[in-house]
Short mmCIF file of N, CA and C in Angstrom, two decimals:
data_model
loop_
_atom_site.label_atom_id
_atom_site.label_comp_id
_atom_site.label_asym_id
_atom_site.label_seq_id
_atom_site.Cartn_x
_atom_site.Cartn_y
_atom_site.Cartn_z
N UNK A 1 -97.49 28.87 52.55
CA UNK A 1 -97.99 28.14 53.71
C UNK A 1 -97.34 28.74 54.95
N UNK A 2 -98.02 29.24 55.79
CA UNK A 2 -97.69 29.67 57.09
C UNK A 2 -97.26 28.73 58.08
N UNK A 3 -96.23 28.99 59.10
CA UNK A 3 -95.33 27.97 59.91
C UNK A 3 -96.64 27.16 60.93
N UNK A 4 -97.75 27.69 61.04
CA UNK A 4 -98.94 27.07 61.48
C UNK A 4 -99.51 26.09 60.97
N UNK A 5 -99.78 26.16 59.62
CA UNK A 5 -100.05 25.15 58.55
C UNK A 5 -99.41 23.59 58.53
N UNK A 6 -97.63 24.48 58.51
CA UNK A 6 -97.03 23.33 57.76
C UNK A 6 -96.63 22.58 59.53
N UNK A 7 -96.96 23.46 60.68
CA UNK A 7 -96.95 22.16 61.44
C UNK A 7 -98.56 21.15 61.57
N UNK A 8 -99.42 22.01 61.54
CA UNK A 8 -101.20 20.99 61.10
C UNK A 8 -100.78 19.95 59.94
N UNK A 9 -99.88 20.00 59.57
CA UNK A 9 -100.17 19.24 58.38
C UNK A 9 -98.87 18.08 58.56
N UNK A 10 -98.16 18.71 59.58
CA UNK A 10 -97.27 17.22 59.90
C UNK A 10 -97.56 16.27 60.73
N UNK A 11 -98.33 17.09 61.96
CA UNK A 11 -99.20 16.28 62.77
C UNK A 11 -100.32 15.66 62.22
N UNK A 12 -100.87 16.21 60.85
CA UNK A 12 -101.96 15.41 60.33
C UNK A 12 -101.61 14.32 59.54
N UNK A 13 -100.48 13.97 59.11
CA UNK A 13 -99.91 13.17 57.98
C UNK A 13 -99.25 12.10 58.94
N UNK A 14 -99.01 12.36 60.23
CA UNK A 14 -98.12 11.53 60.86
C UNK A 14 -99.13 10.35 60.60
N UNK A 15 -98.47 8.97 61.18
CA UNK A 15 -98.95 7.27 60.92
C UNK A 15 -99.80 7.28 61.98
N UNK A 16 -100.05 7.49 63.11
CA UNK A 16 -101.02 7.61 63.73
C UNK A 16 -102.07 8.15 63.87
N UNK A 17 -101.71 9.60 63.47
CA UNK A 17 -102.64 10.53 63.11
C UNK A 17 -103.56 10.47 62.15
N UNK A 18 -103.20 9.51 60.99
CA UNK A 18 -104.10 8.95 60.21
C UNK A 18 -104.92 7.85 60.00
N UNK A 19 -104.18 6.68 61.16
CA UNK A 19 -104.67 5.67 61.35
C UNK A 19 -105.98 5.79 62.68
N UNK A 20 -106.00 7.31 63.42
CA UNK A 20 -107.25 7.12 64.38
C UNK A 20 -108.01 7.89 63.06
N UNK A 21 -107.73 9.02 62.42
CA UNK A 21 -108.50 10.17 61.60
C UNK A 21 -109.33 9.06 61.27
N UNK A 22 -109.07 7.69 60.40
CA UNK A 22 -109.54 7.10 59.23
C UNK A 22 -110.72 6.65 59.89
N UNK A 23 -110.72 6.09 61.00
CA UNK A 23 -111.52 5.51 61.90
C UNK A 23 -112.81 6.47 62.62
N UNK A 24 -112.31 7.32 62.79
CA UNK A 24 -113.09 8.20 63.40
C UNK A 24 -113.77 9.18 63.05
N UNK A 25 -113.08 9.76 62.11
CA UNK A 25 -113.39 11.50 61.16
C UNK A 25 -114.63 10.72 60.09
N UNK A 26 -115.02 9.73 59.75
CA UNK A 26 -115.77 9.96 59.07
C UNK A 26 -116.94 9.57 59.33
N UNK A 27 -117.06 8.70 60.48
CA UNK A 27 -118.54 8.70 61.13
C UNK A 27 -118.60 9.95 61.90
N UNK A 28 -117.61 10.91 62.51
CA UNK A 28 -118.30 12.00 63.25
C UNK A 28 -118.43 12.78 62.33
N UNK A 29 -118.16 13.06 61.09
CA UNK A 29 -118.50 14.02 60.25
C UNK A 29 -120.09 13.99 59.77
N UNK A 30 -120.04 12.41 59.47
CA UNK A 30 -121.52 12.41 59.09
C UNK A 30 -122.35 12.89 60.17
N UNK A 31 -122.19 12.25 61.20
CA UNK A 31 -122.86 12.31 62.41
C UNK A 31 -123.51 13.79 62.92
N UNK A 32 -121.72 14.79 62.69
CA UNK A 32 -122.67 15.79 62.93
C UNK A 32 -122.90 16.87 62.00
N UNK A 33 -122.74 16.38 61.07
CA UNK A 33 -123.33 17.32 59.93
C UNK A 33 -124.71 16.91 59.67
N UNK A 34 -124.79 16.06 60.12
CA UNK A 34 -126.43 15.60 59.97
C UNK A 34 -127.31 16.15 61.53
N UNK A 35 -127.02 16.15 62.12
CA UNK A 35 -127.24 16.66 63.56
C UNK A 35 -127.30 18.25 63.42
N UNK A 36 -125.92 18.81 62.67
CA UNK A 36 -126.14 20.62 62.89
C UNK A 36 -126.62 20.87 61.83
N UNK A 37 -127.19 20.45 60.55
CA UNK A 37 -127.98 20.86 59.45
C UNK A 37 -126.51 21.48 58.38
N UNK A 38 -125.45 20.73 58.69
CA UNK A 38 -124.43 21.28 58.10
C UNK A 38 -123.15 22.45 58.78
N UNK A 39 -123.48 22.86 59.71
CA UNK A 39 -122.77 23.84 60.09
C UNK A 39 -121.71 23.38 61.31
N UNK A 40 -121.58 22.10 61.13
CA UNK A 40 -120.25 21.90 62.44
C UNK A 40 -119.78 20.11 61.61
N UNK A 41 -117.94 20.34 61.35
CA UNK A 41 -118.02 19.20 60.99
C UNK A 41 -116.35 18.88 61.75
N UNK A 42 -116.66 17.58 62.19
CA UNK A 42 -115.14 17.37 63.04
C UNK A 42 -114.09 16.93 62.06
N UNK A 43 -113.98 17.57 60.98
CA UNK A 43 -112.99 17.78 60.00
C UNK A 43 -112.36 19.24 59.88
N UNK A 44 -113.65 20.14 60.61
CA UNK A 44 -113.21 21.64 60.64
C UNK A 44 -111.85 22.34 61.05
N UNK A 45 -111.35 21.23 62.62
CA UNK A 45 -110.52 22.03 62.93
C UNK A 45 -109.36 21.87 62.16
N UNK A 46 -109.42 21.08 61.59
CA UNK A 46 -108.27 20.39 60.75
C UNK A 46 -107.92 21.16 59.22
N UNK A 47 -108.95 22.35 58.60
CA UNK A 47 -108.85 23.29 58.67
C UNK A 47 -109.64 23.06 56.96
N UNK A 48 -109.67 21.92 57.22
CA UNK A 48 -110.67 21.04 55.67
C UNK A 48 -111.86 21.24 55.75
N UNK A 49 -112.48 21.32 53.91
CA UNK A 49 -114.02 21.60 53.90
C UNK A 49 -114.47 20.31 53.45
N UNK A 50 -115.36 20.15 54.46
CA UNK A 50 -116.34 18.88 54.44
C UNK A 50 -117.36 18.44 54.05
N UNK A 51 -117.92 18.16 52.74
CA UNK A 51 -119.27 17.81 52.35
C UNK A 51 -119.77 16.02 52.54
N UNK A 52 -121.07 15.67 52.86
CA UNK A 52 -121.55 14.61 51.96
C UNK A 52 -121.95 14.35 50.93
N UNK A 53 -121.44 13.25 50.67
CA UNK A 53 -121.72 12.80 49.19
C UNK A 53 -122.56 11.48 49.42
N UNK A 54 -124.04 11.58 48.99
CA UNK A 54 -124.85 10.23 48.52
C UNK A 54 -124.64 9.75 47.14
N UNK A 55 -124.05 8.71 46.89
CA UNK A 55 -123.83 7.77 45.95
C UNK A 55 -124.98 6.74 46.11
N UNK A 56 -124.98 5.67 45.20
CA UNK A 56 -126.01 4.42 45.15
C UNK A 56 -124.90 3.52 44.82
N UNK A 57 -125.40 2.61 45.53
CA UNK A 57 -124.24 1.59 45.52
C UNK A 57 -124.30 0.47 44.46
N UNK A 58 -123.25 0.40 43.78
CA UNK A 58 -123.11 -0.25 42.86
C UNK A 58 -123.71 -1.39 42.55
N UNK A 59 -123.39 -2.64 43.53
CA UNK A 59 -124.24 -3.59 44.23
C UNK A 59 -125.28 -3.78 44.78
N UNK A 60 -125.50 -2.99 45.41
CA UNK A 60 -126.99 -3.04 46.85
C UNK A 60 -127.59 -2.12 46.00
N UNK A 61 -127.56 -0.92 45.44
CA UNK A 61 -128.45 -0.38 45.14
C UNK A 61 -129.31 0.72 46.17
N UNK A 62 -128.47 0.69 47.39
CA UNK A 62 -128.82 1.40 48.45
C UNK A 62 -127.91 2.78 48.42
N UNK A 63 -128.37 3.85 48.70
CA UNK A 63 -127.54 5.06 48.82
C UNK A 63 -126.64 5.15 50.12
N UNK A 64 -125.77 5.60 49.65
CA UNK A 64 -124.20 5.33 50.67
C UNK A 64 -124.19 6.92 50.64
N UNK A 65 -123.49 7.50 52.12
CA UNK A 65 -123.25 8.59 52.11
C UNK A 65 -122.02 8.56 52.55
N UNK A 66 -120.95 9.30 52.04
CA UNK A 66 -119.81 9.07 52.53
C UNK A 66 -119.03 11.21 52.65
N UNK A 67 -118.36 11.22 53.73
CA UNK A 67 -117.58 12.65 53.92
C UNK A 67 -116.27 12.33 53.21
N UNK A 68 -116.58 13.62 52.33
CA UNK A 68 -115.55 13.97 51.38
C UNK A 68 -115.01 15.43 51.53
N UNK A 69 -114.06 15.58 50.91
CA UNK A 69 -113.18 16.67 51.00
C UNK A 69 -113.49 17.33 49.73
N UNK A 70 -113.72 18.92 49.73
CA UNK A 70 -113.87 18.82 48.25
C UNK A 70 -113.04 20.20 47.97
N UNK A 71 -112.84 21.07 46.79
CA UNK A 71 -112.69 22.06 46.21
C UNK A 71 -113.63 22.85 45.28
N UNK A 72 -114.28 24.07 45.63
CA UNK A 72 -114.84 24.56 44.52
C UNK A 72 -114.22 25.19 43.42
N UNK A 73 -114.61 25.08 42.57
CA UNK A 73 -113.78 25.11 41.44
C UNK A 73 -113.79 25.88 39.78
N UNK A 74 -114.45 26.40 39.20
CA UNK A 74 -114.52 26.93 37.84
C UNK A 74 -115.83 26.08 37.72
N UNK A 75 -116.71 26.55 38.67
CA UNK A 75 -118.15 26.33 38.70
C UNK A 75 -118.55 24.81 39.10
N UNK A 76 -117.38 24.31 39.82
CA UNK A 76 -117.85 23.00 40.47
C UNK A 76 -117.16 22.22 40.92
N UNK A 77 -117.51 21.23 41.82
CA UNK A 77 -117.13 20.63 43.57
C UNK A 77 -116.14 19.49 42.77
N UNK A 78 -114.68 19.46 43.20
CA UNK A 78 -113.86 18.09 43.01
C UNK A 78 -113.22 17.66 43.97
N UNK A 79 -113.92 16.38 44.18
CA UNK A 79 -113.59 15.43 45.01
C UNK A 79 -112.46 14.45 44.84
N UNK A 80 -111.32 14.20 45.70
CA UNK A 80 -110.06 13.17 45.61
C UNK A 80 -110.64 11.94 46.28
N UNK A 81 -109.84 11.05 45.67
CA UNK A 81 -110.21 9.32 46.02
C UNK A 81 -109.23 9.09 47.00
N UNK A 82 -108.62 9.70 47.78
CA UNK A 82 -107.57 9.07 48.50
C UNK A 82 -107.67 8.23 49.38
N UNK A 83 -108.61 8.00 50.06
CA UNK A 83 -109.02 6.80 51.00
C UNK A 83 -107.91 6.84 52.27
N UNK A 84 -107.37 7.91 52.62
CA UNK A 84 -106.58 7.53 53.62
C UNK A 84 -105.49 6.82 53.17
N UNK A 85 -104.77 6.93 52.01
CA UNK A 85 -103.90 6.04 51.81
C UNK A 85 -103.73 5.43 51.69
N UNK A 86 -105.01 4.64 51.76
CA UNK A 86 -104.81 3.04 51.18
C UNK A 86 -104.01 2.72 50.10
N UNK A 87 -104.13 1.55 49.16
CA UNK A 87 -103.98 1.07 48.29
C UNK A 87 -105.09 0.82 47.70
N UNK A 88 -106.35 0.91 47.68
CA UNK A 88 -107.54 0.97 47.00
C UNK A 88 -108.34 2.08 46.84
N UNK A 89 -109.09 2.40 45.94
CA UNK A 89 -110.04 3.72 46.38
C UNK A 89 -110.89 3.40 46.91
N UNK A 90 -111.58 4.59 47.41
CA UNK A 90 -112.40 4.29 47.95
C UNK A 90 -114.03 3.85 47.36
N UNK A 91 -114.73 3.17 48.41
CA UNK A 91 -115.90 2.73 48.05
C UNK A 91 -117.06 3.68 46.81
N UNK A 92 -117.48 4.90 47.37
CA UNK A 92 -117.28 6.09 46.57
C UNK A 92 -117.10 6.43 45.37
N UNK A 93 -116.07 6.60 44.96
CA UNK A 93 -115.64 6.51 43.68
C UNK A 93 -115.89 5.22 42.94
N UNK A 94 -116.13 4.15 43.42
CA UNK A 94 -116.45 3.20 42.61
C UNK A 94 -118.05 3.08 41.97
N UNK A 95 -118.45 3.63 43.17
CA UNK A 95 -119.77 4.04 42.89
C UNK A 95 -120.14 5.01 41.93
N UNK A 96 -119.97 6.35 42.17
CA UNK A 96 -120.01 7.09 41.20
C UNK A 96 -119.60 6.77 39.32
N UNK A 97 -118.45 5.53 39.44
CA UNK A 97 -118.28 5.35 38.27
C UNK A 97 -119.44 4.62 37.64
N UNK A 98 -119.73 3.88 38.35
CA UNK A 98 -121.15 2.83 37.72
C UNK A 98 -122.31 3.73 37.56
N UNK A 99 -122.08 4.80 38.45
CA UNK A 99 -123.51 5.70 38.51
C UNK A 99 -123.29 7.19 38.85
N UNK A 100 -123.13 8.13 37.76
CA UNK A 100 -122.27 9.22 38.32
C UNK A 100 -123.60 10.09 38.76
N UNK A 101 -124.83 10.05 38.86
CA UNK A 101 -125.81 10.67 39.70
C UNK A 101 -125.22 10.44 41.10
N UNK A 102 -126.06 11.37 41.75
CA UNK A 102 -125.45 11.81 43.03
C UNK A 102 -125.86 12.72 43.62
N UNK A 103 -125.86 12.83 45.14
CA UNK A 103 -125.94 14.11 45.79
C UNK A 103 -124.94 14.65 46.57
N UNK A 104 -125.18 15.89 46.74
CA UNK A 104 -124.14 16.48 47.64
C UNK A 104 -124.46 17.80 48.60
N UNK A 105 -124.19 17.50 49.98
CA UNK A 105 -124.65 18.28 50.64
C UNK A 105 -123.82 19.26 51.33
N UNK A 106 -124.09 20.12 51.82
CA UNK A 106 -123.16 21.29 51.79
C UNK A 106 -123.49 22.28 52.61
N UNK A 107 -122.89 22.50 53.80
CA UNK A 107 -123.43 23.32 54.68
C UNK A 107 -124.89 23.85 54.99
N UNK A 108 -125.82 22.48 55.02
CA UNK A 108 -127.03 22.11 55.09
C UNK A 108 -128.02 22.66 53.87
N UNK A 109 -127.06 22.12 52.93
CA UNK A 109 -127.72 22.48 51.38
C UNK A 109 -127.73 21.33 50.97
N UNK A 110 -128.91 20.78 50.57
CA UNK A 110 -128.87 19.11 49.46
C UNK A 110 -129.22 19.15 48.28
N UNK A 111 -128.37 19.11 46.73
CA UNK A 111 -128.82 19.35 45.65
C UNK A 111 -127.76 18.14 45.10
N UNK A 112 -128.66 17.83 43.71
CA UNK A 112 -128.13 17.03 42.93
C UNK A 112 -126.53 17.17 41.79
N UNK A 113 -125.93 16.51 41.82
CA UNK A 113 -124.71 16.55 40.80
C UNK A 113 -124.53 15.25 40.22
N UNK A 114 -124.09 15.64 39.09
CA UNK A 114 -123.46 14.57 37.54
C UNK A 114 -121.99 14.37 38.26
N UNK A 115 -121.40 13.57 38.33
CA UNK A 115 -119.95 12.98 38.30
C UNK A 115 -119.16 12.68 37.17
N UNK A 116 -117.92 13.05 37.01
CA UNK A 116 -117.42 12.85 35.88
C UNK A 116 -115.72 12.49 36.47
N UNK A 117 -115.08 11.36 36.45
CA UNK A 117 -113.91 11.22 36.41
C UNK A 117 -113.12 12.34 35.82
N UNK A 118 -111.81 12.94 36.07
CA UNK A 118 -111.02 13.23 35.04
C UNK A 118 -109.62 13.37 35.35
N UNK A 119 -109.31 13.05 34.32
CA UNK A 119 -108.05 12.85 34.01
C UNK A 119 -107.02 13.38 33.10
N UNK A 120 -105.98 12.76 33.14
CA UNK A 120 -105.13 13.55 31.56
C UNK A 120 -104.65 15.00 32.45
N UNK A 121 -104.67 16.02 30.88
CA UNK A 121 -104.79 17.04 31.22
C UNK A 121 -105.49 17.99 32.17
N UNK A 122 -106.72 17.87 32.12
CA UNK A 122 -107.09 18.24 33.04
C UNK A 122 -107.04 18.08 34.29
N UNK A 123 -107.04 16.80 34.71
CA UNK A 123 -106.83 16.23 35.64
C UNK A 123 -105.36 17.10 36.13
N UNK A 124 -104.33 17.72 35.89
CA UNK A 124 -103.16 18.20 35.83
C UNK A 124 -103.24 19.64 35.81
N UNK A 125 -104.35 20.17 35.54
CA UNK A 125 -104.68 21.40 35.83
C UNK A 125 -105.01 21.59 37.13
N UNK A 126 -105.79 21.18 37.54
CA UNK A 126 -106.74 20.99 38.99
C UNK A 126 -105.80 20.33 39.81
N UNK A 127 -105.11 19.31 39.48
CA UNK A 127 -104.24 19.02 41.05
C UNK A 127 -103.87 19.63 41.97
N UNK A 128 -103.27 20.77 41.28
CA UNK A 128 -102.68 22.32 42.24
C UNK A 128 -103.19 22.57 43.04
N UNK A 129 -104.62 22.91 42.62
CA UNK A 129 -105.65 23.97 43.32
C UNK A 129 -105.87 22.80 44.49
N UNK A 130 -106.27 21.87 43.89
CA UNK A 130 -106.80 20.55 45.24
C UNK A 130 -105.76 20.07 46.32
N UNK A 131 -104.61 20.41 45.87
CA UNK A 131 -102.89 20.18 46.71
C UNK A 131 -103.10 21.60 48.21
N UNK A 132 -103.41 22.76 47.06
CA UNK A 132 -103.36 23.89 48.09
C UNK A 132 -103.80 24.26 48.79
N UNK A 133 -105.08 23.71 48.55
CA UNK A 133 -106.25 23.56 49.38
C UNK A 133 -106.01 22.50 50.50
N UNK A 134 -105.57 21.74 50.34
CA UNK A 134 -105.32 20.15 51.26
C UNK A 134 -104.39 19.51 51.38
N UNK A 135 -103.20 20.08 51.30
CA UNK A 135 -101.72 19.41 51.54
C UNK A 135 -101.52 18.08 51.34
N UNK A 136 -102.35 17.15 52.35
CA UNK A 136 -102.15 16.18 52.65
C UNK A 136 -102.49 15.19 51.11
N UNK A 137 -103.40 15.44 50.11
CA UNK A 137 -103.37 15.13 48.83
C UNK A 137 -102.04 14.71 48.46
N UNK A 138 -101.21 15.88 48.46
CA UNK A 138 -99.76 15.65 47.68
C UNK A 138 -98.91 14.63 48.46
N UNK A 139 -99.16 14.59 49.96
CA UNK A 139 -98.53 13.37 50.54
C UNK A 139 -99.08 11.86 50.40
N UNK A 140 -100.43 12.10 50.50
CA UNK A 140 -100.79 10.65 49.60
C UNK A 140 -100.85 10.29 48.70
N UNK A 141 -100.71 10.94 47.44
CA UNK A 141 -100.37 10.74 46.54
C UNK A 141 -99.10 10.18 46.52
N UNK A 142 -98.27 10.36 47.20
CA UNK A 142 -96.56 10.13 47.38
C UNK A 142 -96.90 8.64 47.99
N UNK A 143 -97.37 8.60 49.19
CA UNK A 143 -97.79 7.20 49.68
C UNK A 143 -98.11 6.12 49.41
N UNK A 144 -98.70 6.10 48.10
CA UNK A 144 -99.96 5.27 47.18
C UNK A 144 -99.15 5.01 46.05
N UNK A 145 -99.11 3.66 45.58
CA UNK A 145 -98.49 3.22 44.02
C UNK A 145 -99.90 3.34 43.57
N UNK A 146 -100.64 3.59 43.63
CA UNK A 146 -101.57 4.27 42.50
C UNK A 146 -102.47 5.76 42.81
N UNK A 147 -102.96 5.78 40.87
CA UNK A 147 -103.23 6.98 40.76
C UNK A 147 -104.60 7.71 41.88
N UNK A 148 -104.67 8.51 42.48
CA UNK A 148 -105.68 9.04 42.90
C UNK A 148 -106.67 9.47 42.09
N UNK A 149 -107.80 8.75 42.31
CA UNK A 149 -109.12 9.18 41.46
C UNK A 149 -109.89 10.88 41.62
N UNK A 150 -109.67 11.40 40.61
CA UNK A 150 -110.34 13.03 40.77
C UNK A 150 -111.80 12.95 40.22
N UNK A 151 -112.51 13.41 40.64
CA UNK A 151 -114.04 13.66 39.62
C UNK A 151 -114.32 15.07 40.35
N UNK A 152 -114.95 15.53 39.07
CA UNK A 152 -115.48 16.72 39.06
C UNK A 152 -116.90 16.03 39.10
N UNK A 153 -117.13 17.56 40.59
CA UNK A 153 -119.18 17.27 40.78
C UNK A 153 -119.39 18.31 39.92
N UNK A 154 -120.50 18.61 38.84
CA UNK A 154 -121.35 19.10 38.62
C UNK A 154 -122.75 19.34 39.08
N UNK A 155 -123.03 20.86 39.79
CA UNK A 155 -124.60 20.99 39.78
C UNK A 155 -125.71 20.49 38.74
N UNK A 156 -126.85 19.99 39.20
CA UNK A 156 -127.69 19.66 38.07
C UNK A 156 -128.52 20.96 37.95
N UNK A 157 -128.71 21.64 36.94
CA UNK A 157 -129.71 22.33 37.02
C UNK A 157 -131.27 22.22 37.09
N UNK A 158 -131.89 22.40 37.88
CA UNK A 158 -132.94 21.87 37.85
C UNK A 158 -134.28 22.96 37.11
N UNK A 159 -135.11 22.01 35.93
CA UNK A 159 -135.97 22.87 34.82
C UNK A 159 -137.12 22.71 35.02
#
C-alpha cells in the first residue's frame, strides 16, 4: 500500500467520514450511474469499484437496487455485507438470501447473476483479495461483533 492509499483510507474510515459517506454515497452512486450509463460513480474517487445490484425484496416483492462494492474474482463478482458498520447487514443481503436471482450492472452493462453466500473455507480464501482491494473491509470487520456476509455473484449464462 502506497503512503497515498494508507492516508485515503484513514480519512475514509474516520467517524465522520463514514457517517456523511453512508448517507450520501449511495443515492449519488445510483443516481449517477444511472444518469452516465455507468461510467461515473461518486464512489470513484475514493478509489472503489462500484456496481448495482437489483435484488427483489423479500417482503414487497419489488426490486431494490442497491450500490455495492464488488471484486472480480476466479470468474465472478463478490460482494461484502458491511453496511457501513452497522450492526446489521444490510437490506441486500437479506434479500438475496430469500432470492439469490439478481441483477447486476456494471459500467453500463445489465446482466443476470445466481447469488450464493459463502463461507467457511472459502469464505477465507477470498477475504484477502476483497481486504486488498478495499481496506476499509478489514476495518469493519474489526468494528462489527458480527460476521460480514460474503456472496459470490455468478453470471447466468444465457441459452
Amino acid at each position: 500500500m502506497t503512503r497515498m492509499d494508507a492516508m485515503r483510507e484513514r480519512a475514509l474510515d474516520s467517524r465522520p467520514a463514514v457517517a456523511i459517506s453512508r448517507r450520501v454515497l449511495p443515492r449519488a452512486d445510483v443516481l449517477l450511474q444511472r444518469l452516465s450509463h455507468g461510467r461515473w460513480s461518486a464512489s470513484a474517487a475514493t478509489g472503489v469499484r462500484v456496481a448495482l445490484l437489483t435484488t427483489t425484496g423479500r417482503r414487497s416483492g419489488l426490486p431494490r437496487v442497491a450500490p455495492v462494492t464488488y471484486v472480480e474474482y476466479d470468474g465472478a463478482y463478490f460482494v461484502v455485507g458491511s453496511n457501513w458498520t452497522r450492526d446489521v447487514d444490510p437490506a441486500w443481503s437479506f434479500n438475496l438470501t430469500a432470492d439469490p436471482a439478481a441483477w447486476l450492472e456494471l459500467r453500463g452493462r445489465r446482466f443476470p447473476v445466481t447469488a450464493r453466500g459463502i463461507v467457511g473455507a472459502e469464505r477465507e480464501r477470498v477475504w484477502p483479495r476483497l481486504v486488498e482491494r478495499w481496506p476499509l473491509y478489514g476495518s469493519s470487520a474489526r468494528r462489527t461483533a458480527r460476521e460480514l456476509p460474503v456472496f459470490r455473484l455468478d453470471p447466468v449464462e444465457r441459452g
